[in-house]
């Protein structure tokens, strides 16, 4: 998880989140917003990119209100702000407004270092969000996720999870959450293996990818391999749900660069590109049909039906058909 300094009050006038790990940056923002809304449920949150924060905009956002409302102003990629806007931010740092929390997200590199130094000089609360490039860092992250959820996992289980999932922190966090939701007691290597090992091309995510691409035969083949190699049915329904929801989210989002959409939708940029390719045959009605099929399959594999394998096969077929709804 993001490491904090001794200034541990999320409602400090200024929070500086430094680094390039998107999940940790998002969590730093979420922590501040949650604390603000716990203090005032009507807190106004403004989440801005550099192109949205023009000279004078910050002054408008932080000017006194007749209603003295609490406000959180989030500035993403602060290192990319224009020179004039950086002057505005530096001036604000010297005299922050009451009832307003400014959150600056900064990559931490040389670009925009003057703003970084200015925020530190005035004693901004700082949250470190470094990119986790080393396996040891990702292993420590997984252990921390289990601890944060109040669960115990063996060292071998944590290592197996990192080996199986890879370097994407969002997917690692999602896997930890899924395991703690589904499994009671200590999570060991055998449990992780049951959920995440098997032929790589027959993983639960491959089943979902082939289904949302409308490739029913390949999806069914991958499904059968997954089940035969011990992948838990609940992991397959989870992957199907993620795949269909990603189609729905992206199809309803406004256009933009993958990086911008990734922040808006909570997906890594590479996934935006993949989903764009997968969504070509989908319609809104198709998404609705597919989500119902996933819900029925989920109920079937969690005890609501007599044959979990049939429930999954039925869902895969329905999703693959829905993926071709625009084509006729």
PDB file of C-alpha atoms in Angstrom:
ATOM      1  CA  UNK A   1       0.000   0.000   0.000  1.00  0.00           C
ATOM      2  CA  UNK A   2       1.047   3.652  -0.384  1.00  0.00           C
ATOM      3  CA  UNK A   3       3.555   4.610   2.297  1.00  0.00           C
ATOM      4  CA  UNK A   4       2.792   7.764   4.280  1.00  0.00           C
ATOM      5  CA  UNK A   5       4.887  10.272   6.114  1.00  0.00           C
ATOM      6  CA  UNK A   6       4.291  11.201   9.736  1.00  0.00           C
ATOM      7  CA  UNK A   7       1.760  13.789   8.562  1.00  0.00           C
ATOM      8  CA  UNK A   8      -1.009  11.273   8.540  1.00  0.00           C
ATOM      9  CA  UNK A   9      -4.134  13.445   8.401  1.00  0.00           C
ATOM     10  CA  UNK A  10      -5.957  12.941   5.070  1.00  0.00           C
ATOM     11  CA  UNK A  11      -7.738  16.259   5.683  1.00  0.00           C
ATOM     12  CA  UNK A  12      -4.483  18.215   5.745  1.00  0.00           C
ATOM     13  CA  UNK A  13      -4.773  21.362   3.592  1.00  0.00           C
ATOM     14  CA  UNK A  14      -2.481  19.879   0.932  1.00  0.00           C
ATOM     15  CA  UNK A  15      -1.748  16.258   0.104  1.00  0.00           C
ATOM     16  CA  UNK A  16       1.082  15.472  -2.303  1.00  0.00           C
ATOM     17  CA  UNK A  17       0.920  12.019  -3.893  1.00  0.00           C
ATOM     18  CA  UNK A  18       4.247  11.307  -5.582  1.00  0.00           C
ATOM     19  CA  UNK A  19       5.022   8.475  -7.972  1.00  0.00           C
ATOM     20  CA  UNK A  20       3.853   6.665 -11.070  1.00  0.00           C
ATOM     21  CA  UNK A  21       1.893   3.712  -9.680  1.00  0.00           C
ATOM     22  CA  UNK A  22      -1.666   4.413 -10.818  1.00  0.00           C
ATOM     23  CA  UNK A  23      -3.378   2.201  -8.240  1.00  0.00           C
ATOM     24  CA  UNK A  24      -1.553   3.860  -5.341  1.00  0.00           C
ATOM     25  CA  UNK A  25      -2.219   7.334  -6.719  1.00  0.00           C
ATOM     26  CA  UNK A  26      -5.918   6.529  -7.029  1.00  0.00           C
ATOM     27  CA  UNK A  27      -5.980   5.168  -3.496  1.00  0.00           C
ATOM     28  CA  UNK A  28      -4.325   8.317  -2.182  1.00  0.00           C
ATOM     29  CA  UNK A  29      -7.141  10.333  -3.760  1.00  0.00           C
ATOM     30  CA  UNK A  30      -9.820   7.945  -2.501  1.00  0.00           C
ATOM     31  CA  UNK A  31      -8.500   8.179   1.062  1.00  0.00           C
ATOM     32  CA  UNK A  32      -8.758  11.965   1.071  1.00  0.00           C
ATOM     33  CA  UNK A  33     -12.217  11.944  -0.515  1.00  0.00           C
ATOM     34  CA  UNK A  34     -13.478   9.319   1.949  1.00  0.00           C
ATOM     35  CA  UNK A  35     -12.189  11.325   4.917  1.00  0.00           C
ATOM     36  CA  UNK A  36     -13.735  14.531   3.585  1.00  0.00           C
ATOM     37  CA  UNK A  37     -17.099  12.898   3.008  1.00  0.00           C
ATOM     38  CA  UNK A  38     -16.979  11.315   6.450  1.00  0.00           C
ATOM     39  CA  UNK A  39     -16.634  14.844   7.826  1.00  0.00           C
ATOM     40  CA  UNK A  40     -19.207  16.291   5.436  1.00  0.00           C
ATOM     41  CA  UNK A  41     -21.332  14.047   3.235  1.00  0.00           C
ATOM     42  CA  UNK A  42     -21.963  16.952   0.843  1.00  0.00           C
ATOM     43  CA  UNK A  43     -18.262  17.488   0.086  1.00  0.00           C
ATOM     44  CA  UNK A  44     -17.739  18.764  -3.466  1.00  0.00           C
ATOM     45  CA  UNK A  45     -14.998  16.862  -5.314  1.00  0.00           C
ATOM     46  CA  UNK A  46     -13.315  18.345  -8.385  1.00  0.00           C
ATOM     47  CA  UNK A  47     -10.959  15.952 -10.215  1.00  0.00           C
ATOM     48  CA  UNK A  48      -8.938  17.843 -12.804  1.00  0.00           C
ATOM     49  CA  UNK A  49      -6.340  17.148 -15.480  1.00  0.00           C
ATOM     50  CA  UNK A  50      -3.739  19.778 -16.465  1.00  0.00           C
ATOM     51  CA  UNK A  51      -5.739  20.928 -19.480  1.00  0.00           C
ATOM     52  CA  UNK A  52      -8.735  21.601 -17.209  1.00  0.00           C
ATOM     53  CA  UNK A  53      -6.765  23.723 -14.747  1.00  0.00           C
ATOM     54  CA  UNK A  54      -6.102  26.973 -16.566  1.00  0.00           C
ATOM     55  CA  UNK A  55      -4.649  30.149 -15.032  1.00  0.00           C
ATOM     56  CA  UNK A  56      -7.265  31.503 -12.641  1.00  0.00           C
ATOM     57  CA  UNK A  57      -9.206  28.247 -12.349  1.00  0.00           C
ATOM     58  CA  UNK A  58      -7.745  27.305  -8.962  1.00  0.00           C
ATOM     59  CA  UNK A  59      -8.645  30.707  -7.537  1.00  0.00           C
ATOM     60  CA  UNK A  60     -12.240  30.214  -8.686  1.00  0.00           C
ATOM     61  CA  UNK A  61     -12.438  26.732  -7.194  1.00  0.00           C
ATOM     62  CA  UNK A  62     -10.997  27.788  -3.838  1.00  0.00           C
ATOM     63  CA  UNK A  63     -12.783  31.122  -3.410  1.00  0.00           C
ATOM     64  CA  UNK A  64     -14.961  31.427  -0.260  1.00  0.00           C
ATOM     65  CA  UNK A  65     -18.484  30.012  -0.565  1.00  0.00           C
ATOM     66  CA  UNK A  66     -21.640  31.441   0.962  1.00  0.00           C
ATOM     67  CA  UNK A  67     -22.398  27.974   2.254  1.00  0.00           C
ATOM     68  CA  UNK A  68     -18.865  27.233   3.570  1.00  0.00           C
ATOM     69  CA  UNK A  69     -18.926  23.876   1.825  1.00  0.00           C
ATOM     70  CA  UNK A  70     -16.069  21.428   2.182  1.00  0.00           C
ATOM     71  CA  UNK A  71     -14.272  20.787  -1.080  1.00  0.00           C
ATOM     72  CA  UNK A  72     -11.573  18.440  -2.405  1.00  0.00           C
ATOM     73  CA  UNK A  73      -9.654  19.644  -5.456  1.00  0.00           C
ATOM     74  CA  UNK A  74      -7.616  16.915  -7.157  1.00  0.00           C
ATOM     75  CA  UNK A  75      -4.969  17.870  -9.719  1.00  0.00           C
ATOM     76  CA  UNK A  76      -3.628  14.917 -11.713  1.00  0.00           C
ATOM     77  CA  UNK A  77      -0.271  14.942 -13.504  1.00  0.00           C
ATOM     78  CA  UNK A  78       0.643  18.179 -11.767  1.00  0.00           C
ATOM     79  CA  UNK A  79       4.068  18.063 -13.397  1.00  0.00           C
ATOM     80  CA  UNK A  80       2.346  18.835 -16.719  1.00  0.00           C
ATOM     81  CA  UNK A  81       0.690  22.083 -15.598  1.00  0.00           C
ATOM     82  CA  UNK A  82       1.491  25.227 -17.575  1.00  0.00           C
ATOM     83  CA  UNK A  83       3.988  27.702 -16.132  1.00  0.00           C
ATOM     84  CA  UNK A  84       1.249  30.252 -15.359  1.00  0.00           C
ATOM     85  CA  UNK A  85      -0.909  27.670 -13.619  1.00  0.00           C
ATOM     86  CA  UNK A  86       2.062  26.473 -11.562  1.00  0.00           C
ATOM     87  CA  UNK A  87       2.447  30.070 -10.350  1.00  0.00           C
ATOM     88  CA  UNK A  88      -1.202  29.998  -9.244  1.00  0.00           C
ATOM     89  CA  UNK A  89      -0.717  26.720  -7.385  1.00  0.00           C
ATOM     90  CA  UNK A  90       2.454  27.912  -5.655  1.00  0.00           C
ATOM     91  CA  UNK A  91       0.672  31.072  -4.523  1.00  0.00           C
ATOM     92  CA  UNK A  92      -2.203  28.993  -3.167  1.00  0.00           C
ATOM     93  CA  UNK A  93       0.193  26.735  -1.256  1.00  0.00           C
ATOM     94  CA  UNK A  94       1.358  29.735   0.763  1.00  0.00           C
ATOM     95  CA  UNK A  95      -2.182  30.449   2.017  1.00  0.00           C
ATOM     96  CA  UNK A  96      -4.514  27.447   1.543  1.00  0.00           C
ATOM     97  CA  UNK A  97      -8.221  28.022   2.063  1.00  0.00           C
ATOM     98  CA  UNK A  98     -10.159  26.597   4.989  1.00  0.00           C
ATOM     99  CA  UNK A  99     -12.449  23.626   4.388  1.00  0.00           C
ATOM    100  CA  UNK A 100     -10.598  22.847   1.142  1.00  0.00           C
ATOM    101  CA  UNK A 101      -8.170  19.991   0.594  1.00  0.00           C
ATOM    102  CA  UNK A 102      -5.876  20.220  -2.411  1.00  0.00           C
ATOM    103  CA  UNK A 103      -4.492  16.912  -3.714  1.00  0.00           C
ATOM    104  CA  UNK A 104      -1.574  17.150  -6.120  1.00  0.00           C
ATOM    105  CA  UNK A 105      -0.592  14.021  -8.046  1.00  0.00           C
ATOM    106  CA  UNK A 106       2.984  14.340  -9.285  1.00  0.00           C
ATOM    107  CA  UNK A 107       5.125  11.792 -11.138  1.00  0.00           C
ATOM    108  CA  UNK A 108       8.118  12.723  -9.013  1.00  0.00           C
ATOM    109  CA  UNK A 109      10.584  13.155 -11.883  1.00  0.00           C
ATOM    110  CA  UNK A 110      12.536  16.252 -12.871  1.00  0.00           C
ATOM    111  CA  UNK A 111       9.656  17.775 -14.827  1.00  0.00           C
ATOM    112  CA  UNK A 112       7.703  20.149 -12.636  1.00  0.00           C
ATOM    113  CA  UNK A 113      10.173  19.744  -9.778  1.00  0.00           C
ATOM    114  CA  UNK A 114       9.690  23.355  -8.715  1.00  0.00           C
ATOM    115  CA  UNK A 115       6.076  22.659  -7.808  1.00  0.00           C
ATOM    116  CA  UNK A 116       7.086  19.496  -5.986  1.00  0.00           C
ATOM    117  CA  UNK A 117       9.656  21.403  -3.945  1.00  0.00           C
ATOM    118  CA  UNK A 118       7.188  24.198  -3.181  1.00  0.00           C
ATOM    119  CA  UNK A 119       4.604  21.764  -1.834  1.00  0.00           C
ATOM    120  CA  UNK A 120       7.199  20.072   0.347  1.00  0.00           C
ATOM    121  CA  UNK A 121       8.490  23.411   1.607  1.00  0.00           C
ATOM    122  CA  UNK A 122       5.089  24.369   3.020  1.00  0.00           C
ATOM    123  CA  UNK A 123       4.784  20.996   4.785  1.00  0.00           C
ATOM    124  CA  UNK A 124       2.305  19.233   2.515  1.00  0.00           C
ATOM    125  CA  UNK A 125       1.271  15.795   3.662  1.00  0.00           C
ATOM    126  CA  UNK A 126       3.086  13.394   1.336  1.00  0.00           C
ATOM    127  CA  UNK A 127       2.062   9.931   0.142  1.00  0.00           C
ATOM    128  CA  UNK A 128       4.657   7.893  -1.743  1.00  0.00           C
ATOM    129  CA  UNK A 129       3.265   5.963  -4.710  1.00  0.00           C
ATOM    130  CA  UNK A 130       6.346   4.468  -6.387  1.00  0.00           C
ATOM    131  CA  UNK A 131       6.179   2.216  -9.411  1.00  0.00           C
ATOM    132  CA  UNK A 132       6.711  -1.326  -8.199  1.00  0.00           C
ATOM    133  CA  UNK A 133       9.231  -2.746 -10.633  1.00  0.00           C
ATOM    134  CA  UNK A 134      10.847  -5.326  -8.348  1.00  0.00           C
ATOM    135  CA  UNK A 135       9.230  -8.703  -7.569  1.00  0.00           C
ATOM    136  CA  UNK A 136      10.031  -8.160  -3.885  1.00  0.00           C
ATOM    137  CA  UNK A 137       8.005  -4.947  -3.891  1.00  0.00           C
ATOM    138  CA  UNK A 138       5.012  -6.683  -5.456  1.00  0.00           C
ATOM    139  CA  UNK A 139       5.316  -9.495  -2.929  1.00  0.00           C
ATOM    140  CA  UNK A 140       5.293  -6.972  -0.086  1.00  0.00           C
ATOM    141  CA  UNK A 141       2.257  -5.315  -1.693  1.00  0.00           C
ATOM    142  CA  UNK A 142       0.329  -8.611  -1.741  1.00  0.00           C
ATOM    143  CA  UNK A 143       1.179  -9.295   1.898  1.00  0.00           C
ATOM    144  CA  UNK A 144       0.000  -5.812   2.790  1.00  0.00           C
ATOM    145  CA  UNK A 145      -3.279  -6.328   0.929  1.00  0.00           C
ATOM    146  CA  UNK A 146      -4.030  -9.492   2.896  1.00  0.00           C
ATOM    147  CA  UNK A 147      -3.163  -7.723   6.176  1.00  0.00           C
ATOM    148  CA  UNK A 148      -5.368  -4.753   5.295  1.00  0.00           C
ATOM    149  CA  UNK A 149      -8.296  -7.135   4.796  1.00  0.00           C
ATOM    150  CA  UNK A 150      -7.564  -8.836   8.119  1.00  0.00           C
ATOM    151  CA  UNK A 151      -6.660 -12.152   6.530  1.00  0.00           C
ATOM    152  CA  UNK A 152      -3.734 -14.521   6.779  1.00  0.00           C
ATOM    153  CA  UNK A 153      -1.883 -15.920   3.767  1.00  0.00           C
ATOM    154  CA  UNK A 154       1.230 -18.075   3.812  1.00  0.00           C
ATOM    155  CA  UNK A 155       4.456 -16.712   2.255  1.00  0.00           C
ATOM    156  CA  UNK A 156       4.195 -19.437  -0.389  1.00  0.00           C
ATOM    157  CA  UNK A 157       0.658 -18.346  -1.262  1.00  0.00           C
ATOM    158  CA  UNK A 158       1.721 -14.709  -1.664  1.00  0.00           C
ATOM    159  CA  UNK A 159       4.608 -15.725  -3.911  1.00  0.00           C
ATOM    160  CA  UNK A 160       2.374 -17.995  -5.982  1.00  0.00           C
ATOM    161  CA  UNK A 161      -0.081 -15.159  -6.488  1.00  0.00           C
ATOM    162  CA  UNK A 162       2.650 -12.799  -7.718  1.00  0.00           C
ATOM    163  CA  UNK A 163       4.001 -15.509 -10.014  1.00  0.00           C
ATOM    164  CA  UNK A 164       0.545 -16.196 -11.446  1.00  0.00           C
ATOM    165  CA  UNK A 165      -0.804 -12.651 -11.833  1.00  0.00           C
ATOM    166  CA  UNK A 166       2.319 -10.705 -12.749  1.00  0.00           C
ATOM    167  CA  UNK A 167       3.082  -7.016 -12.289  1.00  0.00           C
ATOM    168  CA  UNK A 168      -0.337  -5.334 -12.567  1.00  0.00           C
ATOM    169  CA  UNK A 169      -1.183  -4.081  -9.073  1.00  0.00           C
ATOM    170  CA  UNK A 170      -4.878  -3.690  -9.837  1.00  0.00           C
ATOM    171  CA  UNK A 171      -5.116  -7.339 -10.833  1.00  0.00           C
ATOM    172  CA  UNK A 172      -3.095  -8.401  -7.782  1.00  0.00           C
ATOM    173  CA  UNK A 173      -5.375  -6.377  -5.500  1.00  0.00           C
ATOM    174  CA  UNK A 174      -8.442  -7.834  -7.224  1.00  0.00           C
ATOM    175  CA  UNK A 175      -7.105 -11.373  -6.797  1.00  0.00           C
ATOM    176  CA  UNK A 176      -6.465 -10.833  -3.085  1.00  0.00           C
ATOM    177  CA  UNK A 177      -9.973  -9.429  -2.675  1.00  0.00           C
ATOM    178  CA  UNK A 178     -11.492 -12.376  -4.543  1.00  0.00           C
ATOM    179  CA  UNK A 179      -9.607 -14.952  -2.481  1.00  0.00           C
ATOM    180  CA  UNK A 180     -10.530 -13.348   0.831  1.00  0.00           C
ATOM    181  CA  UNK A 181     -14.173 -13.181  -0.226  1.00  0.00           C
ATOM    182  CA  UNK A 182     -14.332 -16.826  -1.313  1.00  0.00           C
ATOM    183  CA  UNK A 183     -12.036 -18.649   1.101  1.00  0.00           C
ATOM    184  CA  UNK A 184     -12.253 -19.008   4.872  1.00  0.00           C
ATOM    185  CA  UNK A 185      -9.219 -19.420   7.080  1.00  0.00           C
ATOM    186  CA  UNK A 186      -5.589 -19.133   6.067  1.00  0.00           C
ATOM    187  CA  UNK A 187      -4.974 -18.895   2.333  1.00  0.00           C
ATOM    188  CA  UNK A 188      -2.213 -21.258   1.262  1.00  0.00           C
ATOM    189  CA  UNK A 189      -0.381 -22.112  -1.936  1.00  0.00           C
ATOM    190  CA  UNK A 190      -2.789 -24.921  -2.824  1.00  0.00           C
ATOM    191  CA  UNK A 191      -5.737 -22.518  -2.798  1.00  0.00           C
ATOM    192  CA  UNK A 192      -3.909 -20.016  -5.002  1.00  0.00           C
ATOM    193  CA  UNK A 193      -2.959 -22.843  -7.335  1.00  0.00           C
ATOM    194  CA  UNK A 194      -6.558 -23.994  -7.566  1.00  0.00           C
ATOM    195  CA  UNK A 195      -7.666 -20.513  -8.587  1.00  0.00           C
ATOM    196  CA  UNK A 196      -4.867 -19.335 -10.816  1.00  0.00           C
ATOM    197  CA  UNK A 197      -2.819 -22.154 -12.302  1.00  0.00           C
ATOM    198  CA  UNK A 198      -3.389 -24.415 -15.294  1.00  0.00           C
ATOM    199  CA  UNK A 199      -2.541 -23.967 -18.940  1.00  0.00           C
ATOM    200  CA  UNK A 200      -1.843 -20.276 -19.493  1.00  0.00           C
ATOM    201  CA  UNK A 201      -4.008 -20.148 -22.577  1.00  0.00           C
ATOM    202  CA  UNK A 202      -6.868 -21.737 -20.658  1.00  0.00           C
ATOM    203  CA  UNK A 203      -7.052 -19.215 -17.842  1.00  0.00           C
ATOM    204  CA  UNK A 204     -10.330 -17.688 -16.759  1.00  0.00           C
ATOM    205  CA  UNK A 205      -9.383 -14.448 -18.511  1.00  0.00           C
ATOM    206  CA  UNK A 206      -8.818 -16.284 -21.782  1.00  0.00           C
ATOM    207  CA  UNK A 207     -12.302 -17.759 -21.516  1.00  0.00           C
ATOM    208  CA  UNK A 208     -13.685 -14.253 -21.007  1.00  0.00           C
ATOM    209  CA  UNK A 209     -11.633 -12.739 -23.833  1.00  0.00           C
ATOM    210  CA  UNK A 210     -12.773 -15.325 -26.377  1.00  0.00           C
ATOM    211  CA  UNK A 211     -16.405 -14.993 -25.236  1.00  0.00           C
ATOM    212  CA  UNK A 212     -16.592 -11.182 -25.481  1.00  0.00           C
ATOM    213  CA  UNK A 213     -14.915 -11.404 -28.895  1.00  0.00           C
ATOM    214  CA  UNK A 214     -17.793 -13.605 -30.102  1.00  0.00           C
ATOM    215  CA  UNK A 215     -15.583 -16.673 -30.560  1.00  0.00           C
ATOM    216  CA  UNK A 216     -17.891 -19.195 -28.931  1.00  0.00           C
ATOM    217  CA  UNK A 217     -16.118 -22.393 -29.972  1.00  0.00           C
ATOM    218  CA  UNK A 218     -12.735 -21.173 -28.726  1.00  0.00           C
ATOM    219  CA  UNK A 219     -14.274 -19.865 -25.506  1.00  0.00           C
ATOM    220  CA  UNK A 220     -15.928 -23.226 -24.820  1.00  0.00           C
ATOM    221  CA  UNK A 221     -12.674 -25.058 -25.488  1.00  0.00           C
ATOM    222  CA  UNK A 222     -10.799 -22.743 -23.114  1.00  0.00           C
ATOM    223  CA  UNK A 223     -13.567 -23.191 -20.539  1.00  0.00           C
ATOM    224  CA  UNK A 224     -13.295 -26.973 -20.610  1.00  0.00           C
ATOM    225  CA  UNK A 225      -9.518 -26.824 -20.292  1.00  0.00           C
ATOM    226  CA  UNK A 226      -9.801 -24.413 -17.388  1.00  0.00           C
ATOM    227  CA  UNK A 227     -12.212 -26.636 -15.508  1.00  0.00           C
ATOM    228  CA  UNK A 228     -10.159 -29.756 -16.217  1.00  0.00           C
ATOM    229  CA  UNK A 229      -6.995 -28.103 -14.860  1.00  0.00           C
ATOM    230  CA  UNK A 230      -8.674 -27.055 -11.632  1.00  0.00           C
ATOM    231  CA  UNK A 231      -9.558 -23.385 -12.188  1.00  0.00           C
ATOM    232  CA  UNK A 232     -12.369 -22.527  -9.768  1.00  0.00           C
ATOM    233  CA  UNK A 233     -15.716 -21.880 -11.537  1.00  0.00           C
ATOM    234  CA  UNK A 234     -16.217 -18.714  -9.486  1.00  0.00           C
ATOM    235  CA  UNK A 235     -13.029 -17.282 -10.986  1.00  0.00           C
ATOM    236  CA  UNK A 236     -14.419 -17.859 -14.471  1.00  0.00           C
ATOM    237  CA  UNK A 237     -17.686 -16.065 -13.702  1.00  0.00           C
ATOM    238  CA  UNK A 238     -15.648 -13.239 -12.176  1.00  0.00           C
ATOM    239  CA  UNK A 239     -13.555 -12.948 -15.349  1.00  0.00           C
ATOM    240  CA  UNK A 240     -16.674 -13.042 -17.532  1.00  0.00           C
ATOM    241  CA  UNK A 241     -18.243 -10.291 -15.447  1.00  0.00           C
ATOM    242  CA  UNK A 242     -15.107  -8.140 -15.703  1.00  0.00           C
ATOM    243  CA  UNK A 243     -14.965  -8.660 -19.454  1.00  0.00           C
ATOM    244  CA  UNK A 244     -18.583  -7.690 -20.082  1.00  0.00           C
ATOM    245  CA  UNK A 245     -18.490  -4.741 -17.664  1.00  0.00           C
ATOM    246  CA  UNK A 246     -15.366  -3.429 -19.373  1.00  0.00           C
ATOM    247  CA  UNK A 247     -17.254  -3.477 -22.695  1.00  0.00           C
ATOM    248  CA  UNK A 248     -20.154  -1.609 -21.116  1.00  0.00           C
ATOM    249  CA  UNK A 249     -17.959   0.975 -19.396  1.00  0.00           C
ATOM    250  CA  UNK A 250     -15.906   1.782 -22.460  1.00  0.00           C
ATOM    251  CA  UNK A 251     -18.870   1.883 -24.824  1.00  0.00           C
ATOM    252  CA  UNK A 252     -20.574   4.511 -22.646  1.00  0.00           C
ATOM    253  CA  UNK A 253     -17.439   6.578 -21.987  1.00  0.00           C
ATOM    254  CA  UNK A 254     -16.578   9.692 -23.913  1.00  0.00           C
ATOM    255  CA  UNK A 255     -13.697   9.427 -26.340  1.00  0.00           C
ATOM    256  CA  UNK A 256     -10.146  10.203 -25.345  1.00  0.00           C
ATOM    257  CA  UNK A 257      -6.640   8.925 -25.051  1.00  0.00           C
ATOM    258  CA  UNK A 258      -6.151   5.483 -23.463  1.00  0.00           C
ATOM    259  CA  UNK A 259      -4.370   7.058 -20.487  1.00  0.00           C
ATOM    260  CA  UNK A 260      -7.271   9.449 -19.826  1.00  0.00           C
ATOM    261  CA  UNK A 261      -9.886   6.720 -20.206  1.00  0.00           C
ATOM    262  CA  UNK A 262      -7.818   4.444 -17.972  1.00  0.00           C
ATOM    263  CA  UNK A 263      -8.011   6.970 -15.139  1.00  0.00           C
ATOM    264  CA  UNK A 264     -11.715   7.555 -15.705  1.00  0.00           C
ATOM    265  CA  UNK A 265     -12.658   3.877 -15.868  1.00  0.00           C
ATOM    266  CA  UNK A 266     -10.091   2.373 -13.509  1.00  0.00           C
ATOM    267  CA  UNK A 267      -8.400   0.206 -16.156  1.00  0.00           C
ATOM    268  CA  UNK A 268      -4.742   0.025 -17.206  1.00  0.00           C
ATOM    269  CA  UNK A 269      -4.130   1.743 -20.585  1.00  0.00           C
ATOM    270  CA  UNK A 270      -3.222  -1.505 -22.335  1.00  0.00           C
ATOM    271  CA  UNK A 271      -6.630  -2.888 -21.408  1.00  0.00           C
ATOM    272  CA  UNK A 272      -8.391   0.109 -22.952  1.00  0.00           C
ATOM    273  CA  UNK A 273      -6.818  -0.769 -26.304  1.00  0.00           C
ATOM    274  CA  UNK A 274      -7.802  -4.423 -25.971  1.00  0.00           C
ATOM    275  CA  UNK A 275     -11.405  -3.657 -24.989  1.00  0.00           C
ATOM    276  CA  UNK A 276     -11.738  -1.217 -27.890  1.00  0.00           C
ATOM    277  CA  UNK A 277     -10.948  -4.078 -30.248  1.00  0.00           C
ATOM    278  CA  UNK A 278     -13.340  -6.433 -28.459  1.00  0.00           C
ATOM    279  CA  UNK A 279     -16.341  -4.086 -28.364  1.00  0.00           C
ATOM    280  CA  UNK A 280     -16.847  -3.681 -32.108  1.00  0.00           C
ATOM    281  CA  UNK A 281     -19.796  -6.052 -32.361  1.00  0.00           C
ATOM    282  CA  UNK A 282     -21.548  -5.016 -29.159  1.00  0.00           C
ATOM    283  CA  UNK A 283     -24.756  -3.050 -28.596  1.00  0.00           C
ATOM    284  CA  UNK A 284     -26.187  -1.722 -25.296  1.00  0.00           C
ATOM    285  CA  UNK A 285     -28.871  -4.429 -25.433  1.00  0.00           C
ATOM    286  CA  UNK A 286     -26.175  -7.033 -25.957  1.00  0.00           C
ATOM    287  CA  UNK A 287     -24.330  -5.848 -22.862  1.00  0.00           C
ATOM    288  CA  UNK A 288     -27.536  -6.096 -20.804  1.00  0.00           C
ATOM    289  CA  UNK A 289     -28.205  -9.645 -22.046  1.00  0.00           C
ATOM    290  CA  UNK A 290     -24.626 -10.692 -21.296  1.00  0.00           C
ATOM    291  CA  UNK A 291     -24.710  -9.255 -17.768  1.00  0.00           C
ATOM    292  CA  UNK A 292     -27.890 -11.211 -17.019  1.00  0.00           C
ATOM    293  CA  UNK A 293     -26.211 -14.366 -18.307  1.00  0.00           C
ATOM    294  CA  UNK A 294     -23.215 -13.768 -16.052  1.00  0.00           C
ATOM    295  CA  UNK A 295     -25.477 -13.208 -13.033  1.00  0.00           C
ATOM    296  CA  UNK A 296     -27.311 -16.465 -13.717  1.00  0.00           C
ATOM    297  CA  UNK A 297     -24.029 -18.348 -14.131  1.00  0.00           C
ATOM    298  CA  UNK A 298     -22.671 -16.862 -10.913  1.00  0.00           C
ATOM    299  CA  UNK A 299     -25.747 -18.067  -9.035  1.00  0.00           C
ATOM    300  CA  UNK A 300     -25.382 -21.466 -10.673  1.00  0.00           C
ATOM    301  CA  UNK A 301     -21.755 -21.996  -9.646  1.00  0.00           C
ATOM    302  CA  UNK A 302     -22.404 -20.780  -6.098  1.00  0.00           C
ATOM    303  CA  UNK A 303     -25.022 -23.375  -5.314  1.00  0.00           C
ATOM    304  CA  UNK A 304     -28.060 -22.091  -7.167  1.00  0.00           C
ATOM    305  CA  UNK A 305     -27.921 -24.847  -9.797  1.00  0.00           C
ATOM    306  CA  UNK A 306     -27.167 -28.545 -10.112  1.00  0.00           C
ATOM    307  CA  UNK A 307     -24.527 -28.295 -12.848  1.00  0.00           C
ATOM    308  CA  UNK A 308     -21.959 -25.459 -12.578  1.00  0.00           C
ATOM    309  CA  UNK A 309     -20.256 -26.551 -15.804  1.00  0.00           C
ATOM    310  CA  UNK A 310     -23.500 -26.266 -17.764  1.00  0.00           C
ATOM    311  CA  UNK A 311     -24.192 -22.860 -16.204  1.00  0.00           C
ATOM    312  CA  UNK A 312     -20.813 -21.618 -17.404  1.00  0.00           C
ATOM    313  CA  UNK A 313     -21.206 -23.099 -20.891  1.00  0.00           C
ATOM    314  CA  UNK A 314     -24.612 -21.453 -21.248  1.00  0.00           C
ATOM    315  CA  UNK A 315     -23.206 -18.083 -20.175  1.00  0.00           C
ATOM    316  CA  UNK A 316     -20.285 -18.331 -22.598  1.00  0.00           C
ATOM    317  CA  UNK A 317     -22.619 -19.060 -25.520  1.00  0.00           C
ATOM    318  CA  UNK A 318     -24.977 -16.201 -24.625  1.00  0.00           C
ATOM    319  CA  UNK A 319     -22.073 -13.732 -24.243  1.00  0.00           C
ATOM    320  CA  UNK A 320     -20.516 -14.793 -27.552  1.00  0.00           C
ATOM    321  CA  UNK A 321     -23.867 -14.285 -29.322  1.00  0.00           C
ATOM    322  CA  UNK A 322     -24.303 -10.896 -27.684  1.00  0.00           C
ATOM    323  CA  UNK A 323     -20.848  -9.922 -28.941  1.00  0.00           C
ATOM    324  CA  UNK A 324     -22.101 -10.347 -32.491  1.00  0.00           C
ATOM    325  CA  UNK A 325     -25.403  -8.491 -31.987  1.00  0.00           C
ATOM    326  CA  UNK A 326     -24.365  -5.460 -34.046  1.00  0.00           C
ATOM    327  CA  UNK A 327     -23.375  -7.710 -36.934  1.00  0.00           C
ATOM    328  CA  UNK A 328     -26.784  -9.156 -37.192  1.00  0.00           C
TER     329      UNK A 328
END
